[in-house]
Amino acid sequence: MIHEGLSCLHCSDHPCYGKCPKKDSAMCLDENNIVYIAEENCIGCGLCLKACAADTPRINFVKSEDRSGRKARKYDFCRSRPEGPACIRWCPVRCIGLSENSAGDEQDA
């Protein structure tokens, strides 16, 4: 069995953000240029899924007051956790971390 975890790539051009009809209320961009979903404002249309090159946002069925019950969810660096991403804390071999550099930035050797 192979487990492949897929996570948001946090693309610099944010195609999911650009396609959301409720941009800035449901699909939001924070001060660190991280896109996150304000679930309470998501209408569950799925346009963010269609725009995502990595196919990482998901539509989940959640209890909601609106008639659709569909809400998009994606990885957002555990914004609601004051101590940071849970994966960093719980990685058993401590191989996950955060860097000041973006994944595509070149590093000096």
mmCIF file with all atom_site columns, C-alpha atoms in Angstrom:
data_model
loop_
_atom_site.group_PDB
_atom_site.id
_atom_site.type_symbol
_atom_site.label_atom_id
_atom_site.label_alt_id
_atom_site.label_comp_id
_atom_site.label_asym_id
_atom_site.label_entity_id
_atom_site.label_seq_id
_atom_site.pdbx_PDB_ins_code
_atom_site.Cartn_x
_atom_site.Cartn_y
_atom_site.Cartn_z
_atom_site.occupancy
_atom_site.B_iso_or_equiv
_atom_site.pdbx_formal_charge
_atom_site.auth_seq_id
_atom_site.auth_comp_id
_atom_site.auth_asym_id
_atom_site.auth_atom_id
_atom_site.pdbx_PDB_model_num
ATOM 1   C CA . MET A 1 1   ? 0.000   0.000  0.000   1.00 0.00 ? 1   MET A CA 1
ATOM 2   C CA . ILE A 1 2   ? 1.299   3.461  -0.892  1.00 0.00 ? 2   ILE A CA 1
ATOM 3   C CA . HIS A 1 3   ? 0.009   6.579  0.808   1.00 0.00 ? 3   HIS A CA 1
ATOM 4   C CA . GLU A 1 4   ? 0.546   9.754  -1.165  1.00 0.00 ? 4   GLU A CA 1
ATOM 5   C CA . GLY A 1 5   ? -0.433  12.893 0.682   1.00 0.00 ? 5   GLY A CA 1
ATOM 6   C CA . LEU A 1 6   ? -1.483  15.744 -1.539  1.00 0.00 ? 6   LEU A CA 1
ATOM 7   C CA . SER A 1 7   ? -1.420  19.239 -0.243  1.00 0.00 ? 7   SER A CA 1
ATOM 8   C CA . CYS A 1 8   ? -2.044  22.656 -1.678  1.00 0.00 ? 8   CYS A CA 1
ATOM 9   C CA . LEU A 1 9   ? 1.000   23.907 -3.573  1.00 0.00 ? 9   LEU A CA 1
ATOM 10  C CA . HIS A 1 10  ? 0.119   27.537 -2.764  1.00 0.00 ? 10  HIS A CA 1
ATOM 11  C CA . CYS A 1 11  ? 0.741   28.563 -6.374  1.00 0.00 ? 11  CYS A CA 1
ATOM 12  C CA . SER A 1 12  ? 1.984   32.102 -6.883  1.00 0.00 ? 12  SER A CA 1
ATOM 13  C CA . ASP A 1 13  ? -0.812  32.860 -9.366  1.00 0.00 ? 13  ASP A CA 1
ATOM 14  C CA . HIS A 1 14  ? -3.575  31.346 -7.165  1.00 0.00 ? 14  HIS A CA 1
ATOM 15  C CA . PRO A 1 15  ? -5.828  29.896 -9.914  1.00 0.00 ? 15  PRO A CA 1
ATOM 16  C CA . CYS A 1 16  ? -8.379  28.684 -7.339  1.00 0.00 ? 16  CYS A CA 1
ATOM 17  C CA . TYR A 1 17  ? -8.674  32.174 -5.874  1.00 0.00 ? 17  TYR A CA 1
ATOM 18  C CA . GLY A 1 18  ? -9.094  33.714 -9.314  1.00 0.00 ? 18  GLY A CA 1
ATOM 19  C CA . LYS A 1 19  ? -12.020 31.440 -10.213 1.00 0.00 ? 19  LYS A CA 1
ATOM 20  C CA . CYS A 1 20  ? -14.008 31.752 -6.991  1.00 0.00 ? 20  CYS A CA 1
ATOM 21  C CA . PRO A 1 21  ? -17.199 33.790 -7.505  1.00 0.00 ? 21  PRO A CA 1
ATOM 22  C CA . LYS A 1 22  ? -17.056 34.744 -3.817  1.00 0.00 ? 22  LYS A CA 1
ATOM 23  C CA . LYS A 1 23  ? -13.427 35.835 -3.914  1.00 0.00 ? 23  LYS A CA 1
ATOM 24  C CA . ASP A 1 24  ? -12.376 37.729 -0.781  1.00 0.00 ? 24  ASP A CA 1
ATOM 25  C CA . SER A 1 25  ? -15.316 36.397 1.222   1.00 0.00 ? 25  SER A CA 1
ATOM 26  C CA . ALA A 1 26  ? -15.081 32.625 0.681   1.00 0.00 ? 26  ALA A CA 1
ATOM 27  C CA . MET A 1 27  ? -11.704 32.183 -1.032  1.00 0.00 ? 27  MET A CA 1
ATOM 28  C CA . CYS A 1 28  ? -9.391  34.575 0.774   1.00 0.00 ? 28  CYS A CA 1
ATOM 29  C CA . LEU A 1 29  ? -5.770  35.671 0.510   1.00 0.00 ? 29  LEU A CA 1
ATOM 30  C CA . ASP A 1 30  ? -3.971  36.436 3.772   1.00 0.00 ? 30  ASP A CA 1
ATOM 31  C CA . GLU A 1 31  ? -1.070  38.776 4.548   1.00 0.00 ? 31  GLU A CA 1
ATOM 32  C CA . ASN A 1 32  ? 1.418   35.950 3.848   1.00 0.00 ? 32  ASN A CA 1
ATOM 33  C CA . ASN A 1 33  ? -0.015  35.348 0.355   1.00 0.00 ? 33  ASN A CA 1
ATOM 34  C CA . ILE A 1 34  ? -1.658  32.100 1.498   1.00 0.00 ? 34  ILE A CA 1
ATOM 35  C CA . VAL A 1 35  ? -5.078  31.263 0.080   1.00 0.00 ? 35  VAL A CA 1
ATOM 36  C CA . TYR A 1 36  ? -7.566  29.911 2.588   1.00 0.00 ? 36  TYR A CA 1
ATOM 37  C CA . ILE A 1 37  ? -11.269 29.123 2.503   1.00 0.00 ? 37  ILE A CA 1
ATOM 38  C CA . ALA A 1 38  ? -13.730 30.841 4.811   1.00 0.00 ? 38  ALA A CA 1
ATOM 39  C CA . GLU A 1 39  ? -16.048 27.852 4.947   1.00 0.00 ? 39  GLU A CA 1
ATOM 40  C CA . GLU A 1 40  ? -19.016 29.834 6.216   1.00 0.00 ? 40  GLU A CA 1
ATOM 41  C CA . ASN A 1 41  ? -19.042 31.853 2.961   1.00 0.00 ? 41  ASN A CA 1
ATOM 42  C CA . CYS A 1 42  ? -18.303 29.016 0.518   1.00 0.00 ? 42  CYS A CA 1
ATOM 43  C CA . ILE A 1 43  ? -21.199 28.179 -1.807  1.00 0.00 ? 43  ILE A CA 1
ATOM 44  C CA . GLY A 1 44  ? -19.763 24.792 -2.831  1.00 0.00 ? 44  GLY A CA 1
ATOM 45  C CA . CYS A 1 45  ? -19.750 25.557 -6.565  1.00 0.00 ? 45  CYS A CA 1
ATOM 46  C CA . GLY A 1 46  ? -16.532 23.595 -7.195  1.00 0.00 ? 46  GLY A CA 1
ATOM 47  C CA . LEU A 1 47  ? -14.899 26.177 -9.488  1.00 0.00 ? 47  LEU A CA 1
ATOM 48  C CA . CYS A 1 48  ? -11.791 26.204 -7.272  1.00 0.00 ? 48  CYS A CA 1
ATOM 49  C CA . LEU A 1 49  ? -11.431 22.450 -7.827  1.00 0.00 ? 49  LEU A CA 1
ATOM 50  C CA . LYS A 1 50  ? -11.615 22.824 -11.584 1.00 0.00 ? 50  LYS A CA 1
ATOM 51  C CA . ALA A 1 51  ? -8.965  25.587 -11.548 1.00 0.00 ? 51  ALA A CA 1
ATOM 52  C CA . CYS A 1 52  ? -6.490  23.727 -9.305  1.00 0.00 ? 52  CYS A CA 1
ATOM 53  C CA . ALA A 1 53  ? -3.521  22.210 -11.165 1.00 0.00 ? 53  ALA A CA 1
ATOM 54  C CA . ALA A 1 54  ? -2.691  19.998 -8.170  1.00 0.00 ? 54  ALA A CA 1
ATOM 55  C CA . ASP A 1 55  ? -6.301  18.872 -7.655  1.00 0.00 ? 55  ASP A CA 1
ATOM 56  C CA . THR A 1 56  ? -6.073  19.503 -3.921  1.00 0.00 ? 56  THR A CA 1
ATOM 57  C CA . PRO A 1 57  ? -9.167  21.456 -2.848  1.00 0.00 ? 57  PRO A CA 1
ATOM 58  C CA . ARG A 1 58  ? -11.980 19.094 -2.010  1.00 0.00 ? 58  ARG A CA 1
ATOM 59  C CA . ILE A 1 59  ? -15.712 19.482 -1.742  1.00 0.00 ? 59  ILE A CA 1
ATOM 60  C CA . ASN A 1 60  ? -16.960 18.055 1.506   1.00 0.00 ? 60  ASN A CA 1
ATOM 61  C CA . PHE A 1 61  ? -20.494 17.675 2.674   1.00 0.00 ? 61  PHE A CA 1
ATOM 62  C CA . VAL A 1 62  ? -20.826 19.420 5.987   1.00 0.00 ? 62  VAL A CA 1
ATOM 63  C CA . LYS A 1 63  ? -23.675 20.446 8.197   1.00 0.00 ? 63  LYS A CA 1
ATOM 64  C CA . SER A 1 64  ? -24.668 23.910 7.100   1.00 0.00 ? 64  SER A CA 1
ATOM 65  C CA . GLU A 1 65  ? -27.640 26.193 7.237   1.00 0.00 ? 65  GLU A CA 1
ATOM 66  C CA . ASP A 1 66  ? -27.682 26.786 3.496   1.00 0.00 ? 66  ASP A CA 1
ATOM 67  C CA . ARG A 1 67  ? -29.387 24.310 1.214   1.00 0.00 ? 67  ARG A CA 1
ATOM 68  C CA . SER A 1 68  ? -26.284 22.932 -0.493  1.00 0.00 ? 68  SER A CA 1
ATOM 69  C CA . GLY A 1 69  ? -24.304 21.597 2.460   1.00 0.00 ? 69  GLY A CA 1
ATOM 70  C CA . ARG A 1 70  ? -21.240 21.563 0.180   1.00 0.00 ? 70  ARG A CA 1
ATOM 71  C CA . LYS A 1 71  ? -18.110 23.399 1.249   1.00 0.00 ? 71  LYS A CA 1
ATOM 72  C CA . ALA A 1 72  ? -14.635 23.488 -0.256  1.00 0.00 ? 72  ALA A CA 1
ATOM 73  C CA . ARG A 1 73  ? -11.689 22.644 1.982   1.00 0.00 ? 73  ARG A CA 1
ATOM 74  C CA . LYS A 1 74  ? -7.959  22.859 1.376   1.00 0.00 ? 74  LYS A CA 1
ATOM 75  C CA . TYR A 1 75  ? -4.748  22.886 3.347   1.00 0.00 ? 75  TYR A CA 1
ATOM 76  C CA . ASP A 1 76  ? -4.063  26.304 4.847   1.00 0.00 ? 76  ASP A CA 1
ATOM 77  C CA . PHE A 1 77  ? -1.031  25.714 7.096   1.00 0.00 ? 77  PHE A CA 1
ATOM 78  C CA . CYS A 1 78  ? -3.402  25.073 10.027  1.00 0.00 ? 78  CYS A CA 1
ATOM 79  C CA . ARG A 1 79  ? -4.237  28.782 10.296  1.00 0.00 ? 79  ARG A CA 1
ATOM 80  C CA . SER A 1 80  ? -6.467  28.156 13.303  1.00 0.00 ? 80  SER A CA 1
ATOM 81  C CA . ARG A 1 81  ? -3.682  26.501 15.338  1.00 0.00 ? 81  ARG A CA 1
ATOM 82  C CA . PRO A 1 82  ? -1.637  29.076 17.286  1.00 0.00 ? 82  PRO A CA 1
ATOM 83  C CA . GLU A 1 83  ? 1.221   26.575 17.516  1.00 0.00 ? 83  GLU A CA 1
ATOM 84  C CA . GLY A 1 84  ? 1.382   26.146 13.718  1.00 0.00 ? 84  GLY A CA 1
ATOM 85  C CA . PRO A 1 85  ? 0.849   23.201 11.361  1.00 0.00 ? 85  PRO A CA 1
ATOM 86  C CA . ALA A 1 86  ? -0.052  19.936 13.075  1.00 0.00 ? 86  ALA A CA 1
ATOM 87  C CA . CYS A 1 87  ? 2.008   17.887 10.615  1.00 0.00 ? 87  CYS A CA 1
ATOM 88  C CA . ILE A 1 88  ? 5.208   19.542 11.858  1.00 0.00 ? 88  ILE A CA 1
ATOM 89  C CA . ARG A 1 89  ? 4.376   18.781 15.480  1.00 0.00 ? 89  ARG A CA 1
ATOM 90  C CA . TRP A 1 90  ? 3.349   15.174 14.878  1.00 0.00 ? 90  TRP A CA 1
ATOM 91  C CA . CYS A 1 91  ? 5.787   13.971 12.198  1.00 0.00 ? 91  CYS A CA 1
ATOM 92  C CA . PRO A 1 92  ? 7.420   10.944 13.895  1.00 0.00 ? 92  PRO A CA 1
ATOM 93  C CA . VAL A 1 93  ? 10.789  11.440 12.164  1.00 0.00 ? 93  VAL A CA 1
ATOM 94  C CA . ARG A 1 94  ? 10.794  15.257 12.273  1.00 0.00 ? 94  ARG A CA 1
ATOM 95  C CA . CYS A 1 95  ? 11.281  15.658 8.520   1.00 0.00 ? 95  CYS A CA 1
ATOM 96  C CA . ILE A 1 96  ? 8.608   18.330 8.030   1.00 0.00 ? 96  ILE A CA 1
ATOM 97  C CA . GLY A 1 97  ? 9.295   21.986 8.664   1.00 0.00 ? 97  GLY A CA 1
ATOM 98  C CA . LEU A 1 98  ? 8.734   25.530 7.475   1.00 0.00 ? 98  LEU A CA 1
ATOM 99  C CA . SER A 1 99  ? 11.211  27.735 5.678   1.00 0.00 ? 99  SER A CA 1
ATOM 100 C CA . GLU A 1 100 ? 11.348  31.407 4.801   1.00 0.00 ? 100 GLU A CA 1
ATOM 101 C CA . ASN A 1 101 ? 11.935  30.358 1.168   1.00 0.00 ? 101 ASN A CA 1
ATOM 102 C CA . SER A 1 102 ? 9.264   29.285 -1.292  1.00 0.00 ? 102 SER A CA 1
ATOM 103 C CA . ALA A 1 103 ? 9.567   25.794 -2.747  1.00 0.00 ? 103 ALA A CA 1
ATOM 104 C CA . GLY A 1 104 ? 10.752  27.174 -6.084  1.00 0.00 ? 104 GLY A CA 1
ATOM 105 C CA . ASP A 1 105 ? 13.395  29.543 -4.674  1.00 0.00 ? 105 ASP A CA 1
ATOM 106 C CA . GLU A 1 106 ? 17.001  28.698 -5.477  1.00 0.00 ? 106 GLU A CA 1
ATOM 107 C CA . GLN A 1 107 ? 19.284  27.999 -2.542  1.00 0.00 ? 107 GLN A CA 1
ATOM 108 C CA . ASP A 1 108 ? 22.990  28.833 -2.355  1.00 0.00 ? 108 ASP A CA 1
ATOM 109 C CA . ALA A 1 109 ? 25.066  25.696 -1.884  1.00 0.00 ? 109 ALA A CA 1
#
